[in-house]
């Protein structure tokens, strides 16, 4: 039985080999007869293009993502070589022969924003550029090669990305996916390529999602988020220390001499109409205008000359002196101890 089976198997192998030879010959003699053969009259594509042709796959439509609008599943790798391998695998075709043209276009727009690319692609033109990549595989290849050359010449590092950072995201559309601008939904880690002054960040947790300090269509903070706390204003109060020296009037009473210190004359209530009884100006200031002593006219410096003595006037002519003699003086009263003899006076009268 084994011998018969072996002979039958050998016969079938001969028949299969003959049929394969016939099919190959037909494909050579009659182009286009097989589904994978080059159509008649068409130029065969380069061997490199045939070997690297990719099917289109949008990783944003996969499941198991951080959020529904993520670029793709999270990238758990943290080693540089592994991250770059997965980055190439998703942009172009790798082991699965699938590539994401929208992911490639978004990354190229990020490098283009730094002024590092040959072609200028804005963030608003990502979808249109992705359609060009699908229609032109050599352009797709050269685009990935250009970015990988920039990344190979860049410094590689991993940085933290806080929630609410400006970013791109993808939503399903009739042609696959479309790219929009928004914010990250959580904290994460990004790979950062630094090429001179150019910096490109791709967030690993969201499938190589573009993150930047700002995007043209994104405000500085997410809509509805509370305002950032403002830095408190600290008012400085300068306290001047007053030092009172012994036998010296304090600064608030600079007038006078220790220990009698006085404040400024402007604080006197009299000029302000608040003087008590006895203060202020007189009710009748008197005639004339007040002249300060400094403006008074002083006497001359010559020695003082006394005036001449008065002249005694002679009696007028024709006057006659009084001929009556002066009256005789009255006799003095006798002393009380020696009353007149023989004379009787009334009581209390000494001389009668």
mmCIF file of C-alpha atoms in Angstrom, residues 53-266:
data_model
loop_
_atom_site.group_PDB
_atom_site.id
_atom_site.type_symbol
_atom_site.label_atom_id
_atom_site.label_comp_id
_atom_site.label_asym_id
_atom_site.label_seq_id
_atom_site.Cartn_x
_atom_site.Cartn_y
_atom_site.Cartn_z
ATOM 1 C CA UNK A 53 4.225 48.234 -2.184
ATOM 2 C CA UNK A 54 2.050 48.791 0.900
ATOM 3 C CA UNK A 55 -1.584 48.324 1.678
ATOM 4 C CA UNK A 56 -3.312 51.272 3.343
ATOM 5 C CA UNK A 57 -4.153 50.839 7.012
ATOM 6 C CA UNK A 58 -5.402 53.532 9.373
ATOM 7 C CA UNK A 59 -4.254 52.756 12.911
ATOM 8 C CA UNK A 60 -6.696 55.384 14.211
ATOM 9 C CA UNK A 61 -9.503 52.911 13.385
ATOM 10 C CA UNK A 62 -8.001 50.165 15.581
ATOM 11 C CA UNK A 63 -9.371 49.221 18.979
ATOM 12 C CA UNK A 64 -7.595 49.205 22.330
ATOM 13 C CA UNK A 65 -6.509 52.858 22.145
ATOM 14 C CA UNK A 66 -6.070 55.411 24.914
ATOM 15 C CA UNK A 67 -8.991 57.387 23.501
ATOM 16 C CA UNK A 68 -11.325 56.970 20.538
ATOM 17 C CA UNK A 69 -9.586 59.738 18.562
ATOM 18 C CA UNK A 70 -6.022 58.594 19.150
ATOM 19 C CA UNK A 71 -3.642 58.144 16.187
ATOM 20 C CA UNK A 72 -3.405 54.466 17.048
ATOM 21 C CA UNK A 73 -2.708 51.982 19.835
ATOM 22 C CA UNK A 74 -0.205 52.965 22.508
ATOM 23 C CA UNK A 75 3.509 52.360 21.905
ATOM 24 C CA UNK A 76 4.841 50.609 25.046
ATOM 25 C CA UNK A 77 8.490 50.612 23.921
ATOM 26 C CA UNK A 78 10.920 53.048 25.536
ATOM 27 C CA UNK A 79 14.162 52.022 23.819
ATOM 28 C CA UNK A 80 15.271 54.232 20.912
ATOM 29 C CA UNK A 81 15.830 51.415 18.404
ATOM 30 C CA UNK A 82 12.486 49.753 19.156
ATOM 31 C CA UNK A 83 10.591 53.044 18.947
ATOM 32 C CA UNK A 84 12.121 53.907 15.579
ATOM 33 C CA UNK A 85 11.317 50.413 14.246
ATOM 34 C CA UNK A 86 7.664 50.717 15.253
ATOM 35 C CA UNK A 87 7.543 54.244 13.847
ATOM 36 C CA UNK A 88 8.695 52.973 10.432
ATOM 37 C CA UNK A 89 6.307 50.000 10.671
ATOM 38 C CA UNK A 90 3.283 52.287 11.056
ATOM 39 C CA UNK A 91 4.314 54.963 8.549
ATOM 40 C CA UNK A 92 5.241 52.642 5.701
ATOM 41 C CA UNK A 93 5.001 48.918 5.294
ATOM 42 C CA UNK A 94 6.920 46.522 7.474
ATOM 43 C CA UNK A 95 6.302 42.908 8.256
ATOM 44 C CA UNK A 96 2.541 43.260 7.715
ATOM 45 C CA UNK A 97 2.935 45.119 4.370
ATOM 46 C CA UNK A 98 0.614 47.852 5.647
ATOM 47 C CA UNK A 99 1.220 51.563 6.078
ATOM 48 C CA UNK A 100 -0.697 54.599 7.350
ATOM 49 C CA UNK A 101 -0.543 57.529 4.870
ATOM 50 C CA UNK A 102 -2.391 59.948 7.215
ATOM 51 C CA UNK A 103 0.026 59.212 10.061
ATOM 52 C CA UNK A 104 2.913 59.841 7.644
ATOM 53 C CA UNK A 105 1.361 63.105 6.415
ATOM 54 C CA UNK A 106 0.766 64.341 9.987
ATOM 55 C CA UNK A 107 4.386 63.681 10.958
ATOM 56 C CA UNK A 108 5.658 65.373 7.792
ATOM 57 C CA UNK A 109 3.560 68.461 8.604
ATOM 58 C CA UNK A 110 5.200 68.544 12.038
ATOM 59 C CA UNK A 111 8.685 68.564 10.496
ATOM 60 C CA UNK A 112 7.525 71.023 7.842
ATOM 61 C CA UNK A 113 6.407 73.463 10.563
ATOM 62 C CA UNK A 114 10.039 73.648 11.700
ATOM 63 C CA UNK A 115 11.202 74.583 8.193
ATOM 64 C CA UNK A 116 13.205 71.353 7.793
ATOM 65 C CA UNK A 117 11.413 69.655 4.869
ATOM 66 C CA UNK A 118 11.809 69.981 1.125
ATOM 67 C CA UNK A 119 8.062 70.493 0.664
ATOM 68 C CA UNK A 120 5.965 72.856 2.778
ATOM 69 C CA UNK A 121 2.897 71.114 4.246
ATOM 70 C CA UNK A 122 0.670 72.942 6.731
ATOM 71 C CA UNK A 123 -1.402 71.248 9.435
ATOM 72 C CA UNK A 124 -4.578 72.141 7.543
ATOM 73 C CA UNK A 125 -3.258 70.306 4.474
ATOM 74 C CA UNK A 126 -2.552 66.928 6.100
ATOM 75 C CA UNK A 127 -5.591 65.138 4.608
ATOM 76 C CA UNK A 128 -4.869 66.351 1.065
ATOM 77 C CA UNK A 129 -1.211 65.315 1.346
ATOM 78 C CA UNK A 130 -2.236 61.878 2.651
ATOM 79 C CA UNK A 131 -4.388 61.377 -0.483
ATOM 80 C CA UNK A 132 -1.352 62.227 -2.648
ATOM 81 C CA UNK A 133 0.720 59.605 -0.823
ATOM 82 C CA UNK A 134 -1.901 56.923 -1.486
ATOM 83 C CA UNK A 135 -1.912 57.795 -5.205
ATOM 84 C CA UNK A 136 1.879 58.077 -5.482
ATOM 85 C CA UNK A 137 3.757 55.314 -3.676
ATOM 86 C CA UNK A 138 7.253 56.585 -4.641
ATOM 87 C CA UNK A 139 6.296 59.938 -3.040
ATOM 88 C CA UNK A 140 5.146 58.038 0.046
ATOM 89 C CA UNK A 141 8.500 56.247 0.197
ATOM 90 C CA UNK A 142 10.572 59.383 -0.299
ATOM 91 C CA UNK A 143 8.536 61.242 2.336
ATOM 92 C CA UNK A 144 9.264 58.591 4.950
ATOM 93 C CA UNK A 145 12.927 58.437 3.921
ATOM 94 C CA UNK A 146 13.272 62.230 4.278
ATOM 95 C CA UNK A 147 11.785 62.214 7.782
ATOM 96 C CA UNK A 148 13.861 59.249 8.919
ATOM 97 C CA UNK A 149 17.003 61.003 7.695
ATOM 98 C CA UNK A 150 16.096 64.044 9.829
ATOM 99 C CA UNK A 151 15.341 61.840 12.829
ATOM 100 C CA UNK A 152 18.583 59.884 12.483
ATOM 101 C CA UNK A 153 20.513 63.174 12.558
ATOM 102 C CA UNK A 154 18.524 64.435 15.589
ATOM 103 C CA UNK A 155 19.071 64.051 19.307
ATOM 104 C CA UNK A 156 16.672 61.450 20.727
ATOM 105 C CA UNK A 157 14.982 61.874 24.108
ATOM 106 C CA UNK A 158 11.778 61.071 25.994
ATOM 107 C CA UNK A 159 9.781 63.864 27.658
ATOM 108 C CA UNK A 160 6.615 64.049 29.761
ATOM 109 C CA UNK A 161 3.475 65.536 28.227
ATOM 110 C CA UNK A 162 0.768 66.801 30.610
ATOM 111 C CA UNK A 163 -2.937 66.478 29.952
ATOM 112 C CA UNK A 164 -4.434 69.388 28.037
ATOM 113 C CA UNK A 165 -1.386 69.925 25.791
ATOM 114 C CA UNK A 166 -2.082 71.121 22.210
ATOM 115 C CA UNK A 167 -2.110 68.121 19.872
ATOM 116 C CA UNK A 168 -3.613 66.550 16.762
ATOM 117 C CA UNK A 169 -6.240 63.790 16.717
ATOM 118 C CA UNK A 170 -8.061 61.724 14.075
ATOM 119 C CA UNK A 171 -11.745 61.002 13.449
ATOM 120 C CA UNK A 172 -13.296 58.543 10.964
ATOM 121 C CA UNK A 173 -14.352 59.925 7.598
ATOM 122 C CA UNK A 174 -15.713 58.687 4.272
ATOM 123 C CA UNK A 175 -12.144 58.320 2.923
ATOM 124 C CA UNK A 176 -10.766 56.715 6.075
ATOM 125 C CA UNK A 177 -9.775 59.314 8.667
ATOM 126 C CA UNK A 178 -9.341 63.058 8.873
ATOM 127 C CA UNK A 179 -6.996 65.032 11.133
ATOM 128 C CA UNK A 180 -8.106 67.758 13.506
ATOM 129 C CA UNK A 181 -6.465 69.943 16.146
ATOM 130 C CA UNK A 182 -7.210 69.696 19.862
ATOM 131 C CA UNK A 183 -5.694 68.674 23.186
ATOM 132 C CA UNK A 184 -4.351 65.557 24.876
ATOM 133 C CA UNK A 185 -6.783 63.765 27.187
ATOM 134 C CA UNK A 186 -4.237 62.584 29.770
ATOM 135 C CA UNK A 187 -0.663 62.691 30.927
ATOM 136 C CA UNK A 188 1.817 60.778 28.801
ATOM 137 C CA UNK A 189 5.277 60.401 27.308
ATOM 138 C CA UNK A 190 6.529 61.693 23.965
ATOM 139 C CA UNK A 191 9.599 60.944 21.905
ATOM 140 C CA UNK A 192 11.353 64.216 21.112
ATOM 141 C CA UNK A 193 13.620 64.701 18.097
ATOM 142 C CA UNK A 194 15.866 67.773 18.345
ATOM 143 C CA UNK A 195 17.519 68.782 15.075
ATOM 144 C CA UNK A 196 19.315 72.070 15.666
ATOM 145 C CA UNK A 197 16.589 74.549 16.553
ATOM 146 C CA UNK A 198 13.881 72.228 15.167
ATOM 147 C CA UNK A 199 11.937 70.146 17.700
ATOM 148 C CA UNK A 200 9.320 67.482 16.871
ATOM 149 C CA UNK A 201 7.388 65.603 19.569
ATOM 150 C CA UNK A 202 5.330 62.439 18.989
ATOM 151 C CA UNK A 203 3.287 61.179 21.936
ATOM 152 C CA UNK A 204 3.711 57.421 22.411
ATOM 153 C CA UNK A 205 0.547 56.819 24.476
ATOM 154 C CA UNK A 206 -1.653 57.917 21.573
ATOM 155 C CA UNK A 207 0.104 56.118 18.705
ATOM 156 C CA UNK A 208 2.758 58.720 17.731
ATOM 157 C CA UNK A 209 0.355 61.650 18.070
ATOM 158 C CA UNK A 210 1.765 65.112 17.191
ATOM 159 C CA UNK A 211 2.135 67.404 20.215
ATOM 160 C CA UNK A 212 3.454 70.982 20.165
ATOM 161 C CA UNK A 213 3.468 74.131 22.246
ATOM 162 C CA UNK A 214 0.680 75.444 19.983
ATOM 163 C CA UNK A 215 -1.193 74.823 16.747
ATOM 164 C CA UNK A 216 -2.690 77.479 14.421
ATOM 165 C CA UNK A 217 -6.274 76.399 15.163
ATOM 166 C CA UNK A 218 -5.926 75.654 18.877
ATOM 167 C CA UNK A 219 -6.174 78.145 21.766
ATOM 168 C CA UNK A 220 -3.532 78.228 24.448
ATOM 169 C CA UNK A 221 -5.726 76.377 26.992
ATOM 170 C CA UNK A 222 -8.520 73.812 26.458
ATOM 171 C CA UNK A 223 -12.045 75.273 26.168
ATOM 172 C CA UNK A 224 -13.880 75.267 29.481
ATOM 173 C CA UNK A 225 -10.748 74.715 31.541
ATOM 174 C CA UNK A 226 -10.294 76.942 34.582
ATOM 175 C CA UNK A 227 -7.985 79.857 34.180
ATOM 176 C CA UNK A 228 -4.477 79.346 35.383
ATOM 177 C CA UNK A 229 -3.963 80.883 38.816
ATOM 178 C CA UNK A 230 -2.398 84.271 38.564
ATOM 179 C CA UNK A 231 0.799 84.948 40.385
ATOM 180 C CA UNK A 232 -0.059 86.764 43.607
ATOM 181 C CA UNK A 233 1.036 90.364 43.814
ATOM 182 C CA UNK A 234 3.163 90.990 46.879
ATOM 183 C CA UNK A 235 3.205 94.575 48.047
ATOM 184 C CA UNK A 236 6.359 95.517 49.856
ATOM 185 C CA UNK A 237 5.933 97.696 52.945
ATOM 186 C CA UNK A 238 9.038 99.622 53.897
ATOM 187 C CA UNK A 239 9.153 100.522 57.569
ATOM 188 C CA UNK A 240 11.517 103.288 58.492
ATOM 189 C CA UNK A 241 12.979 102.848 61.918
ATOM 190 C CA UNK A 242 12.989 106.121 63.902
ATOM 191 C CA UNK A 243 15.965 106.478 66.181
ATOM 192 C CA UNK A 244 15.580 109.187 68.861
ATOM 193 C CA UNK A 245 18.914 110.430 70.109
ATOM 194 C CA UNK A 246 19.322 111.791 73.583
ATOM 195 C CA UNK A 247 18.881 115.568 73.925
ATOM 196 C CA UNK A 248 17.728 115.811 70.304
ATOM 197 C CA UNK A 249 14.217 116.680 69.186
ATOM 198 C CA UNK A 250 12.404 113.860 67.329
ATOM 199 C CA UNK A 251 11.703 114.116 63.572
ATOM 200 C CA UNK A 252 8.028 114.931 64.098
ATOM 201 C CA UNK A 253 8.975 117.946 66.274
ATOM 202 C CA UNK A 254 11.947 119.517 64.527
ATOM 203 C CA UNK A 255 11.374 123.010 65.875
ATOM 204 C CA UNK A 256 12.501 124.208 69.235
ATOM 205 C CA UNK A 257 15.388 123.114 71.415
ATOM 206 C CA UNK A 258 15.511 120.082 73.617
ATOM 207 C CA UNK A 259 13.692 119.538 75.917
ATOM 208 C CA UNK A 260 11.138 122.035 74.542
ATOM 209 C CA UNK A 261 10.413 120.574 71.083
ATOM 210 C CA UNK A 262 7.762 121.957 68.735
ATOM 211 C CA UNK A 263 6.123 120.877 65.526
ATOM 212 C CA UNK A 264 5.892 123.002 62.378
ATOM 213 C CA UNK A 265 4.297 126.449 62.604
ATOM 214 C CA UNK A 266 1.887 125.386 59.881
#
